[in-house]
Amino acid sequence: MSEVQIFEHDDFILGPDLPVSSTGILSADMNAERLTPLMVSADGTLAAWDGTQGTAVGLTATATDAVAGDAVCYYIKGGFRASAVAWPQAAGAAEGEPARDLTDAEKSTAFAGTAIHLG
């Protein structure tokens, strides 16, 4: 008996710069999709990106279901398709306003100053 496998192309890498990953410690419980933007919190641990422009430092390398203090693998360098990134909807919303999607300008400056570029 044979088994049929279906190949699903996962085209999240962009350009010639291959991703480079590292590990970091989470500051809070996190249940996040793969390629969720991360930032460094005040105590030097990693947290989900809050939408502040230029503060994202990486992208989760895998889907993450972890608690504070757990290590997480994340990308610190490489080219990624912006459409593959799991952008948080609430990021960028002013306090008291309903959540909204990020603009292309907000997405393009999220990783300013890092070795991550989007296209």
Short mmCIF file of N, CA and C in Angstrom, two decimals:
data_model
loop_
_atom_site.label_atom_id
_atom_site.label_comp_id
_atom_site.label_asym_id
_atom_site.label_seq_id
_atom_site.Cartn_x
_atom_site.Cartn_y
_atom_site.Cartn_z
N MET A 1 0.85 -1.17 0.00
CA MET A 1 0.00 0.00 0.00
C MET A 1 0.90 1.24 0.00
N SER A 2 0.56 2.21 -0.78
CA SER A 2 1.36 3.43 -0.85
C SER A 2 0.64 4.60 -0.19
N GLU A 3 1.44 5.57 0.17
CA GLU A 3 0.90 6.77 0.82
C GLU A 3 1.17 7.96 -0.09
N VAL A 4 0.17 8.79 -0.27
CA VAL A 4 0.32 9.98 -1.09
C VAL A 4 0.63 11.17 -0.19
N GLN A 5 1.72 11.85 -0.49
CA GLN A 5 2.08 13.04 0.25
C GLN A 5 1.93 14.24 -0.66
N ILE A 6 1.41 15.32 -0.12
CA ILE A 6 1.20 16.53 -0.91
C ILE A 6 2.20 17.58 -0.45
N PHE A 7 2.96 18.08 -1.38
CA PHE A 7 3.94 19.11 -1.08
C PHE A 7 3.26 20.48 -1.06
N GLU A 8 3.43 21.20 0.03
CA GLU A 8 2.91 22.56 0.13
C GLU A 8 4.10 23.49 0.25
N HIS A 9 4.31 24.30 -0.77
CA HIS A 9 5.45 25.20 -0.80
C HIS A 9 5.31 26.28 0.28
N ASP A 10 6.38 26.48 1.04
CA ASP A 10 6.38 27.48 2.11
C ASP A 10 7.39 28.55 1.73
N ASP A 11 6.93 29.58 1.09
CA ASP A 11 7.79 30.58 0.48
C ASP A 11 7.84 31.85 1.33
N PHE A 12 8.43 31.76 2.53
CA PHE A 12 8.48 32.93 3.40
C PHE A 12 9.83 33.63 3.36
N ILE A 13 10.84 32.97 2.79
CA ILE A 13 12.18 33.57 2.69
C ILE A 13 12.24 34.41 1.43
N LEU A 14 12.86 35.58 1.54
CA LEU A 14 12.92 36.52 0.44
C LEU A 14 14.38 36.87 0.14
N GLY A 15 14.78 36.72 -1.11
CA GLY A 15 16.12 37.14 -1.50
C GLY A 15 17.21 36.18 -1.10
N PRO A 16 18.44 36.61 -1.29
CA PRO A 16 19.59 35.71 -1.07
C PRO A 16 20.01 35.57 0.39
N ASP A 17 19.53 36.44 1.28
CA ASP A 17 19.94 36.38 2.69
C ASP A 17 19.17 35.30 3.42
N LEU A 18 19.86 34.21 3.73
CA LEU A 18 19.21 33.12 4.46
C LEU A 18 19.00 33.51 5.91
N PRO A 19 17.94 33.02 6.52
CA PRO A 19 17.67 33.37 7.92
C PRO A 19 18.74 32.85 8.87
N VAL A 20 18.99 33.63 9.89
CA VAL A 20 19.88 33.25 10.99
C VAL A 20 19.03 33.31 12.25
N SER A 21 19.15 32.27 13.07
CA SER A 21 18.31 32.23 14.28
C SER A 21 19.16 32.27 15.55
N SER A 22 18.50 32.57 16.63
CA SER A 22 19.11 32.60 17.95
C SER A 22 18.05 32.13 18.93
N THR A 23 18.40 32.07 20.20
CA THR A 23 17.42 31.75 21.22
C THR A 23 17.39 32.86 22.25
N GLY A 24 16.25 33.04 22.86
CA GLY A 24 16.07 34.05 23.89
C GLY A 24 15.05 33.57 24.91
N ILE A 25 14.97 34.27 26.00
CA ILE A 25 14.05 33.92 27.09
C ILE A 25 12.81 34.81 27.01
N LEU A 26 11.64 34.20 27.15
CA LEU A 26 10.38 34.95 27.11
C LEU A 26 10.12 35.66 28.43
N SER A 27 9.57 36.86 28.35
CA SER A 27 9.23 37.62 29.55
C SER A 27 7.83 37.32 30.05
N ALA A 28 6.98 36.77 29.19
CA ALA A 28 5.59 36.49 29.56
C ALA A 28 5.11 35.27 28.78
N ASP A 29 3.99 34.71 29.21
CA ASP A 29 3.41 33.59 28.49
C ASP A 29 3.10 34.03 27.06
N MET A 30 3.35 33.14 26.10
CA MET A 30 3.13 33.50 24.70
C MET A 30 2.57 32.31 23.94
N ASN A 31 1.51 32.56 23.22
CA ASN A 31 0.94 31.61 22.28
C ASN A 31 0.90 32.35 20.96
N ALA A 32 1.90 32.11 20.11
CA ALA A 32 2.04 32.90 18.90
C ALA A 32 2.29 32.03 17.68
N GLU A 33 1.89 32.54 16.53
CA GLU A 33 2.14 31.87 15.27
C GLU A 33 3.61 32.01 14.89
N ARG A 34 4.04 31.18 13.95
CA ARG A 34 5.39 31.33 13.40
C ARG A 34 5.48 32.70 12.72
N LEU A 35 6.64 33.31 12.79
CA LEU A 35 6.94 34.62 12.20
C LEU A 35 6.17 35.76 12.88
N THR A 36 5.96 35.63 14.19
CA THR A 36 5.39 36.72 14.98
C THR A 36 6.51 37.66 15.40
N PRO A 37 6.38 38.96 15.19
CA PRO A 37 7.43 39.90 15.59
C PRO A 37 7.65 39.91 17.11
N LEU A 38 8.92 40.01 17.49
CA LEU A 38 9.31 40.06 18.90
C LEU A 38 10.08 41.34 19.18
N MET A 39 10.05 41.75 20.43
CA MET A 39 10.83 42.90 20.87
C MET A 39 11.50 42.54 22.20
N VAL A 40 12.45 43.36 22.62
CA VAL A 40 13.11 43.15 23.90
C VAL A 40 12.37 43.97 24.94
N SER A 41 11.98 43.31 26.04
CA SER A 41 11.26 44.02 27.11
C SER A 41 12.26 44.72 28.02
N ALA A 42 11.75 45.47 28.97
CA ALA A 42 12.59 46.28 29.87
C ALA A 42 13.60 45.45 30.65
N ASP A 43 13.28 44.19 30.93
CA ASP A 43 14.21 43.36 31.70
C ASP A 43 15.16 42.54 30.83
N GLY A 44 15.17 42.80 29.52
CA GLY A 44 16.09 42.14 28.61
C GLY A 44 15.61 40.82 28.05
N THR A 45 14.38 40.43 28.37
CA THR A 45 13.82 39.20 27.81
C THR A 45 12.96 39.55 26.59
N LEU A 46 12.49 38.53 25.90
CA LEU A 46 11.70 38.73 24.69
C LEU A 46 10.21 38.79 24.99
N ALA A 47 9.52 39.62 24.24
CA ALA A 47 8.06 39.75 24.36
C ALA A 47 7.48 39.97 22.97
N ALA A 48 6.19 39.74 22.84
CA ALA A 48 5.51 40.03 21.58
C ALA A 48 5.65 41.52 21.28
N TRP A 49 5.88 41.85 20.04
CA TRP A 49 6.05 43.24 19.62
C TRP A 49 4.80 44.04 19.90
N ASP A 50 4.97 45.24 20.46
CA ASP A 50 3.82 46.06 20.85
C ASP A 50 3.41 47.09 19.79
N GLY A 51 4.07 47.10 18.66
CA GLY A 51 3.70 48.02 17.59
C GLY A 51 4.52 49.29 17.55
N THR A 52 5.41 49.49 18.51
CA THR A 52 6.26 50.67 18.51
C THR A 52 7.26 50.54 17.37
N GLN A 53 7.26 51.50 16.48
CA GLN A 53 8.10 51.43 15.29
C GLN A 53 9.58 51.36 15.65
N GLY A 54 10.31 50.48 14.94
CA GLY A 54 11.74 50.34 15.13
C GLY A 54 12.15 49.53 16.34
N THR A 55 11.21 48.89 17.03
CA THR A 55 11.57 48.13 18.23
C THR A 55 11.50 46.62 18.04
N ALA A 56 11.01 46.15 16.92
CA ALA A 56 10.98 44.70 16.68
C ALA A 56 12.41 44.24 16.41
N VAL A 57 12.82 43.13 17.04
CA VAL A 57 14.19 42.64 16.90
C VAL A 57 14.27 41.27 16.24
N GLY A 58 13.14 40.60 16.07
CA GLY A 58 13.17 39.28 15.48
C GLY A 58 11.79 38.74 15.22
N LEU A 59 11.77 37.53 14.67
CA LEU A 59 10.53 36.84 14.32
C LEU A 59 10.59 35.42 14.88
N THR A 60 9.51 34.96 15.50
CA THR A 60 9.52 33.59 16.00
C THR A 60 9.78 32.63 14.85
N ALA A 61 10.66 31.65 15.08
CA ALA A 61 11.02 30.70 14.03
C ALA A 61 9.99 29.59 13.89
N THR A 62 9.27 29.33 14.95
CA THR A 62 8.22 28.31 14.94
C THR A 62 7.01 28.85 15.70
N ALA A 63 5.90 28.17 15.56
CA ALA A 63 4.75 28.52 16.40
C ALA A 63 5.17 28.31 17.85
N THR A 64 4.76 29.21 18.73
CA THR A 64 5.22 29.20 20.11
C THR A 64 4.05 29.11 21.07
N ASP A 65 4.11 28.14 21.95
CA ASP A 65 3.15 28.02 23.04
C ASP A 65 3.99 27.78 24.29
N ALA A 66 4.39 28.86 24.95
CA ALA A 66 5.36 28.76 26.04
C ALA A 66 4.96 29.68 27.19
N VAL A 67 5.63 29.49 28.30
CA VAL A 67 5.39 30.31 29.48
C VAL A 67 6.61 31.18 29.75
N ALA A 68 6.44 32.18 30.58
CA ALA A 68 7.52 33.09 30.93
C ALA A 68 8.71 32.28 31.43
N GLY A 69 9.90 32.65 30.96
CA GLY A 69 11.12 31.96 31.36
C GLY A 69 11.55 30.87 30.41
N ASP A 70 10.67 30.45 29.51
CA ASP A 70 11.02 29.44 28.51
C ASP A 70 11.90 30.06 27.43
N ALA A 71 12.75 29.24 26.84
CA ALA A 71 13.57 29.68 25.71
C ALA A 71 12.75 29.55 24.43
N VAL A 72 12.94 30.48 23.53
CA VAL A 72 12.25 30.46 22.24
C VAL A 72 13.29 30.69 21.14
N CYS A 73 13.12 29.99 20.03
CA CYS A 73 13.99 30.17 18.88
C CYS A 73 13.38 31.26 17.99
N TYR A 74 14.21 32.21 17.57
CA TYR A 74 13.68 33.29 16.73
C TYR A 74 14.73 33.73 15.71
N TYR A 75 14.24 34.27 14.59
CA TYR A 75 15.11 34.76 13.53
C TYR A 75 15.61 36.15 13.88
N ILE A 76 16.92 36.36 13.72
CA ILE A 76 17.53 37.66 13.99
C ILE A 76 18.07 38.31 12.73
N LYS A 77 18.07 37.56 11.62
CA LYS A 77 18.61 38.08 10.37
C LYS A 77 17.95 37.37 9.20
N GLY A 78 17.81 38.08 8.09
CA GLY A 78 17.32 37.46 6.87
C GLY A 78 16.27 38.31 6.19
N GLY A 79 15.91 37.87 5.00
CA GLY A 79 14.86 38.52 4.22
C GLY A 79 13.60 37.68 4.27
N PHE A 80 12.48 38.33 4.56
CA PHE A 80 11.21 37.62 4.72
C PHE A 80 10.11 38.34 3.95
N ARG A 81 9.16 37.57 3.48
CA ARG A 81 8.00 38.15 2.81
C ARG A 81 7.10 38.78 3.88
N ALA A 82 6.78 40.05 3.71
CA ALA A 82 5.92 40.74 4.68
C ALA A 82 4.56 40.07 4.80
N SER A 83 4.09 39.47 3.71
CA SER A 83 2.79 38.81 3.73
C SER A 83 2.80 37.53 4.58
N ALA A 84 3.97 36.98 4.87
CA ALA A 84 4.07 35.76 5.68
C ALA A 84 4.17 36.07 7.17
N VAL A 85 4.48 37.31 7.52
CA VAL A 85 4.64 37.70 8.92
C VAL A 85 3.28 37.73 9.61
N ALA A 86 3.23 37.22 10.82
CA ALA A 86 1.99 37.20 11.62
C ALA A 86 1.89 38.53 12.37
N TRP A 87 1.50 39.57 11.64
CA TRP A 87 1.41 40.91 12.23
C TRP A 87 0.31 40.97 13.26
N PRO A 88 0.57 41.54 14.42
CA PRO A 88 -0.50 41.68 15.41
C PRO A 88 -1.47 42.78 14.99
N GLN A 89 -2.74 42.50 15.05
CA GLN A 89 -3.72 43.50 14.63
C GLN A 89 -3.76 44.68 15.57
N ALA A 90 -3.63 44.43 16.85
CA ALA A 90 -3.74 45.51 17.82
C ALA A 90 -2.54 46.45 17.78
N ALA A 91 -1.43 46.01 17.26
CA ALA A 91 -0.24 46.85 17.21
C ALA A 91 -0.54 48.12 16.43
N GLY A 92 -0.15 49.25 16.97
CA GLY A 92 -0.34 50.52 16.29
C GLY A 92 -1.67 51.19 16.59
N ALA A 93 -2.59 50.51 17.25
CA ALA A 93 -3.87 51.12 17.57
C ALA A 93 -3.71 52.06 18.77
N ALA A 94 -4.26 53.23 18.69
CA ALA A 94 -4.20 54.18 19.81
C ALA A 94 -5.09 53.67 20.95
N GLU A 95 -4.73 54.04 22.16
CA GLU A 95 -5.49 53.59 23.32
C GLU A 95 -6.95 54.05 23.21
N GLY A 96 -7.84 53.13 23.45
CA GLY A 96 -9.26 53.44 23.40
C GLY A 96 -9.88 53.29 22.02
N GLU A 97 -9.08 53.13 21.00
CA GLU A 97 -9.60 52.96 19.65
C GLU A 97 -9.66 51.47 19.32
N PRO A 98 -10.53 51.10 18.40
CA PRO A 98 -10.61 49.68 18.02
C PRO A 98 -9.33 49.24 17.32
N ALA A 99 -9.04 47.95 17.40
CA ALA A 99 -7.86 47.40 16.74
C ALA A 99 -7.98 47.62 15.23
N ARG A 100 -6.83 47.75 14.60
CA ARG A 100 -6.81 47.94 13.15
C ARG A 100 -5.60 47.22 12.59
N ASP A 101 -5.61 47.02 11.28
CA ASP A 101 -4.46 46.43 10.62
C ASP A 101 -3.35 47.46 10.51
N LEU A 102 -2.11 46.98 10.52
CA LEU A 102 -0.98 47.88 10.33
C LEU A 102 -0.92 48.37 8.89
N THR A 103 -0.44 49.56 8.69
CA THR A 103 -0.23 50.08 7.34
C THR A 103 1.07 49.51 6.80
N ASP A 104 1.26 49.60 5.49
CA ASP A 104 2.51 49.14 4.88
C ASP A 104 3.69 49.94 5.43
N ALA A 105 3.50 51.21 5.70
CA ALA A 105 4.58 52.04 6.25
C ALA A 105 4.97 51.56 7.64
N GLU A 106 3.99 51.21 8.47
CA GLU A 106 4.28 50.71 9.81
C GLU A 106 5.03 49.38 9.76
N LYS A 107 4.61 48.52 8.83
CA LYS A 107 5.29 47.23 8.68
C LYS A 107 6.73 47.43 8.21
N SER A 108 6.94 48.35 7.30
CA SER A 108 8.29 48.54 6.74
C SER A 108 9.27 49.12 7.74
N THR A 109 8.80 49.78 8.79
CA THR A 109 9.72 50.37 9.78
C THR A 109 9.77 49.58 11.09
N ALA A 110 9.05 48.49 11.17
CA ALA A 110 9.03 47.70 12.41
C ALA A 110 10.42 47.21 12.79
N PHE A 111 11.21 46.79 11.80
CA PHE A 111 12.53 46.21 12.05
C PHE A 111 13.67 47.17 11.71
N ALA A 112 13.40 48.46 11.72
CA ALA A 112 14.43 49.45 11.39
C ALA A 112 15.65 49.26 12.30
N GLY A 113 16.84 49.25 11.70
CA GLY A 113 18.07 49.10 12.46
C GLY A 113 18.47 47.67 12.75
N THR A 114 17.72 46.70 12.24
CA THR A 114 18.07 45.30 12.44
C THR A 114 18.53 44.69 11.12
N ALA A 115 18.95 43.43 11.18
CA ALA A 115 19.39 42.71 9.99
C ALA A 115 18.24 41.97 9.31
N ILE A 116 17.01 42.31 9.70
CA ILE A 116 15.83 41.72 9.07
C ILE A 116 15.27 42.71 8.07
N HIS A 117 15.03 42.21 6.86
CA HIS A 117 14.37 43.08 5.88
C HIS A 117 13.17 42.34 5.30
N LEU A 118 12.18 43.15 4.92
CA LEU A 118 10.91 42.63 4.43
C LEU A 118 10.68 43.07 3.00
N GLY A 119 9.91 42.29 2.30
CA GLY A 119 9.59 42.67 0.94
C GLY A 119 8.26 42.13 0.53
#
